[in-house]
Coordinates of C-alpha atoms (C1' of nucleotides) in Angstrom, one line a residue:
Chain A
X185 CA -9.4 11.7 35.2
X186 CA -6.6 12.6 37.6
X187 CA -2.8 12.5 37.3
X188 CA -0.4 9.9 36.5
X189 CA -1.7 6.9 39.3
X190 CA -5.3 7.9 39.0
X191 CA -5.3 4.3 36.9
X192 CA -7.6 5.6 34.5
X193 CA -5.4 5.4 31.3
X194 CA -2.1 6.6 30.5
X195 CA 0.2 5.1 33.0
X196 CA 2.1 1.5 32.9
X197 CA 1.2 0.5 36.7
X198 CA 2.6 -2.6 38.0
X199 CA -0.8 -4.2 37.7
X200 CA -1.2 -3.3 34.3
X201 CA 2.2 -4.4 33.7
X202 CA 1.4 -7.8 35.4
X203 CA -1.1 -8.4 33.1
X204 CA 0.7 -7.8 29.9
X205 CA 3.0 -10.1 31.1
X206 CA 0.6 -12.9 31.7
X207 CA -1.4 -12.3 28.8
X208 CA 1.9 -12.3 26.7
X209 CA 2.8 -15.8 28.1
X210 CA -0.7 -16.8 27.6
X211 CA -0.1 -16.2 23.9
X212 CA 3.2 -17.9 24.1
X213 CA 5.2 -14.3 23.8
X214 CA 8.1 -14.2 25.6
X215 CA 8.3 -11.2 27.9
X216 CA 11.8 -9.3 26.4
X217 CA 12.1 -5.9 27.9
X218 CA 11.8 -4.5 24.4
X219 CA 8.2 -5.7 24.6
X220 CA 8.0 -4.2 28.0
X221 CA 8.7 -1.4 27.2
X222 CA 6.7 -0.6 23.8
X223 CA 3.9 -1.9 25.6
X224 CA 4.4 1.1 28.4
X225 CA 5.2 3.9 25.7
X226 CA 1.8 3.0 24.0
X227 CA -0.2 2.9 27.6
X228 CA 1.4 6.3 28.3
X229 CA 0.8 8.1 24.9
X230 CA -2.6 9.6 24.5
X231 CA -2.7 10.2 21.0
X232 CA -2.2 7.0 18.9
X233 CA 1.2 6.8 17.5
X234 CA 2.2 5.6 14.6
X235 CA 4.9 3.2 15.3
X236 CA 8.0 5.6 14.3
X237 CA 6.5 8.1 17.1
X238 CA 7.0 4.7 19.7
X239 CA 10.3 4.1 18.2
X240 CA 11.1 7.3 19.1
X241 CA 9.7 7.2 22.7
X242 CA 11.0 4.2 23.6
X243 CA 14.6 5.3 22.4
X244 CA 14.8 7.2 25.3
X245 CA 14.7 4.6 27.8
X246 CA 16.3 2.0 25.2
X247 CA 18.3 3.5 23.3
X248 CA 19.5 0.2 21.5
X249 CA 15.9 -0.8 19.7
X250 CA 15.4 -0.4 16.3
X251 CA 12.4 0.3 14.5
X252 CA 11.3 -3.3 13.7
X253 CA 11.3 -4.7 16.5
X254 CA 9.2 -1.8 17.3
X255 CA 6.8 -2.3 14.4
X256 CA 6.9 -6.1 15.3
X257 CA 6.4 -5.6 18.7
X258 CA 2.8 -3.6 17.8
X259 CA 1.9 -6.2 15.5
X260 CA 2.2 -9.0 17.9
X261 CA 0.3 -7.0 20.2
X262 CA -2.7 -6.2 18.1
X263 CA -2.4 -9.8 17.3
X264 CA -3.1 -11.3 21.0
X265 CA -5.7 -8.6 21.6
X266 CA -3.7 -6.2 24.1
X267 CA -3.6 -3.1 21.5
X268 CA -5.4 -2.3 18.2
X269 CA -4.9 -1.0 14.9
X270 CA -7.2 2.2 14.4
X271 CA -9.8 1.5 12.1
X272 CA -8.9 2.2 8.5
X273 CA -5.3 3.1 8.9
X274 CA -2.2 1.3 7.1
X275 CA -3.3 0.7 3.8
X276 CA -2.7 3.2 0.7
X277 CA -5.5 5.6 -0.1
X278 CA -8.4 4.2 -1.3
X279 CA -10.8 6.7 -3.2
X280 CA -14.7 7.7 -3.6
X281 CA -16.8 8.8 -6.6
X282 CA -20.1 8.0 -4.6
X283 CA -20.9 12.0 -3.1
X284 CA -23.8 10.2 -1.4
X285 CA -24.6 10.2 2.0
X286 CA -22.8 6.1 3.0
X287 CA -21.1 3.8 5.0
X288 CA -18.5 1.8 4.2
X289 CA -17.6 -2.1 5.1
X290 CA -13.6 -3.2 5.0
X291 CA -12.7 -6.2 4.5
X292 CA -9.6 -6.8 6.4
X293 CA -8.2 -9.7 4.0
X294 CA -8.9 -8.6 0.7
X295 CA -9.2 -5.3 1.7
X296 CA -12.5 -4.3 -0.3
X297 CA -14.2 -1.7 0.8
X298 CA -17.8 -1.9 0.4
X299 CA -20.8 0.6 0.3
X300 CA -23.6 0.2 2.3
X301 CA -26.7 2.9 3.4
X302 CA -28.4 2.5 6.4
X303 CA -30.8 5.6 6.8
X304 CA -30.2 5.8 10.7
X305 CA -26.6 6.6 10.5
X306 CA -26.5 9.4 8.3
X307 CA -27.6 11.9 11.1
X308 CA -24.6 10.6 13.6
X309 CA -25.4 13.5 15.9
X310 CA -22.0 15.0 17.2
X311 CA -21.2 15.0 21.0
X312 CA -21.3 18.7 22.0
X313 CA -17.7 17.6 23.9
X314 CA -16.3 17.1 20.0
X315 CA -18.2 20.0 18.4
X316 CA -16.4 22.9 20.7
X317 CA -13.2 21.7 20.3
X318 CA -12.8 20.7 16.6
X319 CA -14.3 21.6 13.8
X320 CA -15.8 18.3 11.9
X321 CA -15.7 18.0 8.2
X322 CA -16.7 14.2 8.2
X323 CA -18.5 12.2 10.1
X324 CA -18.6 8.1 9.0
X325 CA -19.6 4.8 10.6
X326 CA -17.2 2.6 9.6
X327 CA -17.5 -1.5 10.3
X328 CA -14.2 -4.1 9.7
X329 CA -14.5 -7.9 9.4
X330 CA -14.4 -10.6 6.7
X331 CA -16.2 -10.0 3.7
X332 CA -18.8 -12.7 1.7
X333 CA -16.3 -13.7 -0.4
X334 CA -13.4 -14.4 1.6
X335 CA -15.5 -16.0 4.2
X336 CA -16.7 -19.0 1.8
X337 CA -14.0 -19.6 -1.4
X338 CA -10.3 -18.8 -0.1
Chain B
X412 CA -30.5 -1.2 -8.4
X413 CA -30.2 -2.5 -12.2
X414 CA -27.9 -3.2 -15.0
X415 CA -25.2 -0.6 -16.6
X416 CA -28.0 2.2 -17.3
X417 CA -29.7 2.1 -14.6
X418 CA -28.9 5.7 -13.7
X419 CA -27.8 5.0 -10.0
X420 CA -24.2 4.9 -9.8
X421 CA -21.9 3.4 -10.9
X422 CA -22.2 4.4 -15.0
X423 CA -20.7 7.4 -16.5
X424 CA -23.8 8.9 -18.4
X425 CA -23.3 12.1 -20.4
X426 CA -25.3 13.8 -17.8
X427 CA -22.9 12.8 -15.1
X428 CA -19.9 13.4 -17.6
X429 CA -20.9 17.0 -18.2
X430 CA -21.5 17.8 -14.5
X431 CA -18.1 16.5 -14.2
X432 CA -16.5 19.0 -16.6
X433 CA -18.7 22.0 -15.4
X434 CA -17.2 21.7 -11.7
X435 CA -13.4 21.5 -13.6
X436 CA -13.9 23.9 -14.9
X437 CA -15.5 25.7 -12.2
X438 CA -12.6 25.1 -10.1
X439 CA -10.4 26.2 -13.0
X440 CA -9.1 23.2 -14.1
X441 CA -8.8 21.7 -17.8
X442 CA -10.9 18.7 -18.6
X443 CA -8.2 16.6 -20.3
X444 CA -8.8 13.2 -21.3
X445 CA -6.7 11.6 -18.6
X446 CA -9.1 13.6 -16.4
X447 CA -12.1 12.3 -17.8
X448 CA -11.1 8.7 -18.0
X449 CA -10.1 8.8 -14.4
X450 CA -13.1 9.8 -13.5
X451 CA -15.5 7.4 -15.5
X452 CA -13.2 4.8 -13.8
X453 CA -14.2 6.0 -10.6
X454 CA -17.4 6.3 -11.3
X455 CA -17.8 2.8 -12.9
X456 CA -15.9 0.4 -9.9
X457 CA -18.3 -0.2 -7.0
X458 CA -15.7 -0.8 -4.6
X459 CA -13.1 2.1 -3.6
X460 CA -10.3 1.4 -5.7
X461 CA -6.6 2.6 -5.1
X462 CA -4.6 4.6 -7.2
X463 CA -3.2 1.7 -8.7
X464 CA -6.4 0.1 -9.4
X465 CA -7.6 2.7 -11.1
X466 CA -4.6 3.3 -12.9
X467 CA -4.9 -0.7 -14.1
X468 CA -8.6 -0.3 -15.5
X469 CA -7.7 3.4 -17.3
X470 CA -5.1 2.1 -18.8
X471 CA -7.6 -0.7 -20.9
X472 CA -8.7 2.2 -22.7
X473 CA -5.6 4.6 -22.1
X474 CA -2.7 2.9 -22.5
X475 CA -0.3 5.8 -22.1
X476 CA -1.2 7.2 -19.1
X477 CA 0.9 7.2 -16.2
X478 CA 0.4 6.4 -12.3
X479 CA 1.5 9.5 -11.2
X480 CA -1.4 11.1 -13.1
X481 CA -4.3 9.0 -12.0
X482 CA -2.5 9.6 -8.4
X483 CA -2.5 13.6 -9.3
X484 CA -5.8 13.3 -10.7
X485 CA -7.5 11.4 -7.7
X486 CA -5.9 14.1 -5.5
X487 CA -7.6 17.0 -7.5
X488 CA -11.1 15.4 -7.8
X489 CA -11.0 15.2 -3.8
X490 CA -9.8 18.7 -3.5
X491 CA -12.8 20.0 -5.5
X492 CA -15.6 17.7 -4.2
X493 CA -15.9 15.3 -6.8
X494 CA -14.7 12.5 -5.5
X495 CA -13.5 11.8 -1.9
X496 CA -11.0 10.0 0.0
X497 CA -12.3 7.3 2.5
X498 CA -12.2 7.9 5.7
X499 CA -8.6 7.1 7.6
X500 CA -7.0 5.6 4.6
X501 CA -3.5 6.9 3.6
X502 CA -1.2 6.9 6.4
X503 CA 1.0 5.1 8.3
X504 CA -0.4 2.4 10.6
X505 CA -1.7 4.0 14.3
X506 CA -1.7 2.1 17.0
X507 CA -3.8 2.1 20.2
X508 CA -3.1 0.6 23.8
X509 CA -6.8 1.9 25.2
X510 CA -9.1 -1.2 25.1
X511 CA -12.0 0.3 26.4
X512 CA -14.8 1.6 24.0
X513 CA -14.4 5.1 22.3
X514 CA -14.5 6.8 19.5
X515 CA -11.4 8.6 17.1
X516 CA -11.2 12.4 16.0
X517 CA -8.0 12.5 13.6
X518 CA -7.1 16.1 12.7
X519 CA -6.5 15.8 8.8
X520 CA -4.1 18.8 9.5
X521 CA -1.7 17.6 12.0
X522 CA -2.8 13.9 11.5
X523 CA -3.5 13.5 15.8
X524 CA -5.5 10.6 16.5
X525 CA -7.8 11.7 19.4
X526 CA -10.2 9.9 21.7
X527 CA -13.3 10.5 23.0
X528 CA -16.1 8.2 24.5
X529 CA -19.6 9.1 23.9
X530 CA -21.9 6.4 25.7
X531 CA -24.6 7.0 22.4
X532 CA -21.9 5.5 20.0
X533 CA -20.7 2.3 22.4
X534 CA -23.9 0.4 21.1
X535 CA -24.0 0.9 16.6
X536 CA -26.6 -1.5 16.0
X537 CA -24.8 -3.6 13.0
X538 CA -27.4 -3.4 10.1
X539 CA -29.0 -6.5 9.3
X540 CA -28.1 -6.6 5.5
X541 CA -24.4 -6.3 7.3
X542 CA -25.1 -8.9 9.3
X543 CA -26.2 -11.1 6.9
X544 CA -23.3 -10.9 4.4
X545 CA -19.8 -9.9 6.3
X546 CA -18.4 -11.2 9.9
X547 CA -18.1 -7.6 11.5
X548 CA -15.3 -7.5 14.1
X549 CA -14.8 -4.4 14.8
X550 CA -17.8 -1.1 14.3
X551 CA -16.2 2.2 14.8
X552 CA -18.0 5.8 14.5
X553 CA -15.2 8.1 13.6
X554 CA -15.1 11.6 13.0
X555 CA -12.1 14.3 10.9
X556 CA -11.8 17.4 10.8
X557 CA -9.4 20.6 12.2
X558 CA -8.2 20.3 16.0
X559 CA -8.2 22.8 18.0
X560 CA -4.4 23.3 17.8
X561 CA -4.3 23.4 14.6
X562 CA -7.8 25.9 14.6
X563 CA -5.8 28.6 16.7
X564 CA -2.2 28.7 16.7
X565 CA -0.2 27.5 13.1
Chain C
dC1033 C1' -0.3 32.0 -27.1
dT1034 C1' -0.1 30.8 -22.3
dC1035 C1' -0.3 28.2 -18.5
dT1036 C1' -1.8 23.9 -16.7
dG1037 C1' -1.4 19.0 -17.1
dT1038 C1' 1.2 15.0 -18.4
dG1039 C1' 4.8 11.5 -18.5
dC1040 C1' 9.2 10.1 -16.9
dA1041 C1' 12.5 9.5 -13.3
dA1042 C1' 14.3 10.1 -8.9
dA1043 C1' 13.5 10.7 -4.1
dC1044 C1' 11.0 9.5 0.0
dA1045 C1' 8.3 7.3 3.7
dC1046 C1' 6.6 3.2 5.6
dT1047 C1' 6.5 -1.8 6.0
dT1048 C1' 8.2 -6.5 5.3
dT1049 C1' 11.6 -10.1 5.0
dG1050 C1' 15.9 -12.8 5.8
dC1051 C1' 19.4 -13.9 8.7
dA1052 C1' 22.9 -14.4 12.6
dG1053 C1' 23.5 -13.9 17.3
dC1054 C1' 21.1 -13.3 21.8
dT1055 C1' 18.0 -14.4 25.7
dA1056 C1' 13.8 -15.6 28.4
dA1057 C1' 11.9 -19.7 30.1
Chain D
dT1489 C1' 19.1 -25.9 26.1
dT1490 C1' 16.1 -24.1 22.7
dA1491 C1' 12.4 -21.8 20.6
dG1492 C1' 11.5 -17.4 20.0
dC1493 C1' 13.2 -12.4 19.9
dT1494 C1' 16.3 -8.7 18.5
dG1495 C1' 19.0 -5.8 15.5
dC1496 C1' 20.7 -5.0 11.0
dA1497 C1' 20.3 -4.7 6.2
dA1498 C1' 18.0 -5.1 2.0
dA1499 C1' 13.9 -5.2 -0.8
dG1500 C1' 9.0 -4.1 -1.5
dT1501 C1' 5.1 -1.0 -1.9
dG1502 C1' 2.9 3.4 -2.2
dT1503 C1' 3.5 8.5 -2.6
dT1504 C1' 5.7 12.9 -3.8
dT1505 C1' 8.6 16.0 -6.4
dG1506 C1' 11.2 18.2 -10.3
dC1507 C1' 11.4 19.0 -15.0
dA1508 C1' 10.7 19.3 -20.2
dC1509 C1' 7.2 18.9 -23.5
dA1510 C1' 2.4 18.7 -25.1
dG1511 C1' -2.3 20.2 -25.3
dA1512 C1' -6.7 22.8 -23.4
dG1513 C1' -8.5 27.2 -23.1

DNA sequence: CTCTGTGCAAACACTTTGCAGCTAA
DNA sequence: TTAGCTGCAAAGTGTTTGCACAGAG
């Protein structure tokens, strides 16, 4: 991966920037310079940020934003497909009194997390890239969609 | 799996209840009612409950007790082992601009969110018991643990 | 008897909502 | 011009902290 044109990740090059911009007004999102310029922050940030880390960022070139139209501006971004949510992240704690090896299931509308066991993913081997760097005190397969329930009824 | 003493989970069987009290006390805390109750809750709900959820169901047969100490109590049944909390929940919202397939580390130290891309994981086959109940839309293999900043320096 | 745990209340962090004025298209 | 966006402010939800009393060991 080089440095900051190698167009790998990390950079807002024009032709990245292009494409926001037409996806945007694919989606029917205007194209404010606020939007611009979250977009760019999140492209250039390696470490997912939560969205008062952006705010923070983007103040610096913007000094003028507030917070919401940050949060709003991820949002609508996760919404037409040019960012993402981490898996998992933005709800309150949910706990566990099952010690045994698992999965889980989330459902994203009525949030339920369900158990499930498949044998083949409880020896997720860890990439030898991972185990020299950190150590690792859990390892999951996680899956998010729409649950029985929610699917059929409401 | 069978009905309420079928002995797989889900039940709070002497057995289990005494286990529970032995590793309290182990750890060197009191086994106090509230404690207890919290923990057959736990034990009894299939599907990973808040704090507030819990604290709905204890209070059925505990009407006195107060969120803050099923919150407490959830806390200190994770810190010794006997209950856990699933993975990624409890934090802000973390957002991500990188579209292309990859994994997350998140330090549970310093809360970093970091990527890596191991080909192995691009391809979870989606179990067909999964596949069969739930719309997955998104399958994630996700690891947590201590980063390497946090290892070595603070 | 002692020290931890509990309940209550206040403080905090993050997110969401409503609204008036602004601006991209 | 006009629908959608921004900034501000307030309210909502979930979590944390401090303290006095009560109860487990």
């Amino acid at each position: 991966m080089l440095g900051k044109s190698g167009g790998g990740r990390g950079d807002g090059t024009k032709v990245e920037m292009d494409a926001f911009a037409a996806r945007c007004r694919a989606a029917g999102l205007k194209v404010t310079p606020q939007r611009t310029a979250v977009y760019k922050v999140l492209l250039e940030m390696e470490e997912h940020p939560s969205a008062e880390v952006v705010y923070q960022r983007v103040r610096e070139v913007f000094p003028n934003i507030s917070l919401d139209t940050v949060n709003r501006t991820l949002l609508s971004l996760s919404e037409i497909g040019t960012a993402s949510v981490v898996e998992g992240s933005g709800d309150a704690k949910r706990f566990d009194g099952n010690l045994a090896n698992h999965q889980h299931f989330k459902c994203l509308k009525c949030k339920r997390i369900i158990d499930f066991h498949h044998k083949a993913f409880d020896n997720v081997k860890i990439p030898g890239s991972i185990k020299d760097r950190f150590v690792v005190l859990k390892k999951a397969v996680y899956f998010e969609g729409i649950c029985d329930l929610c699917r059929e009824g409401r």
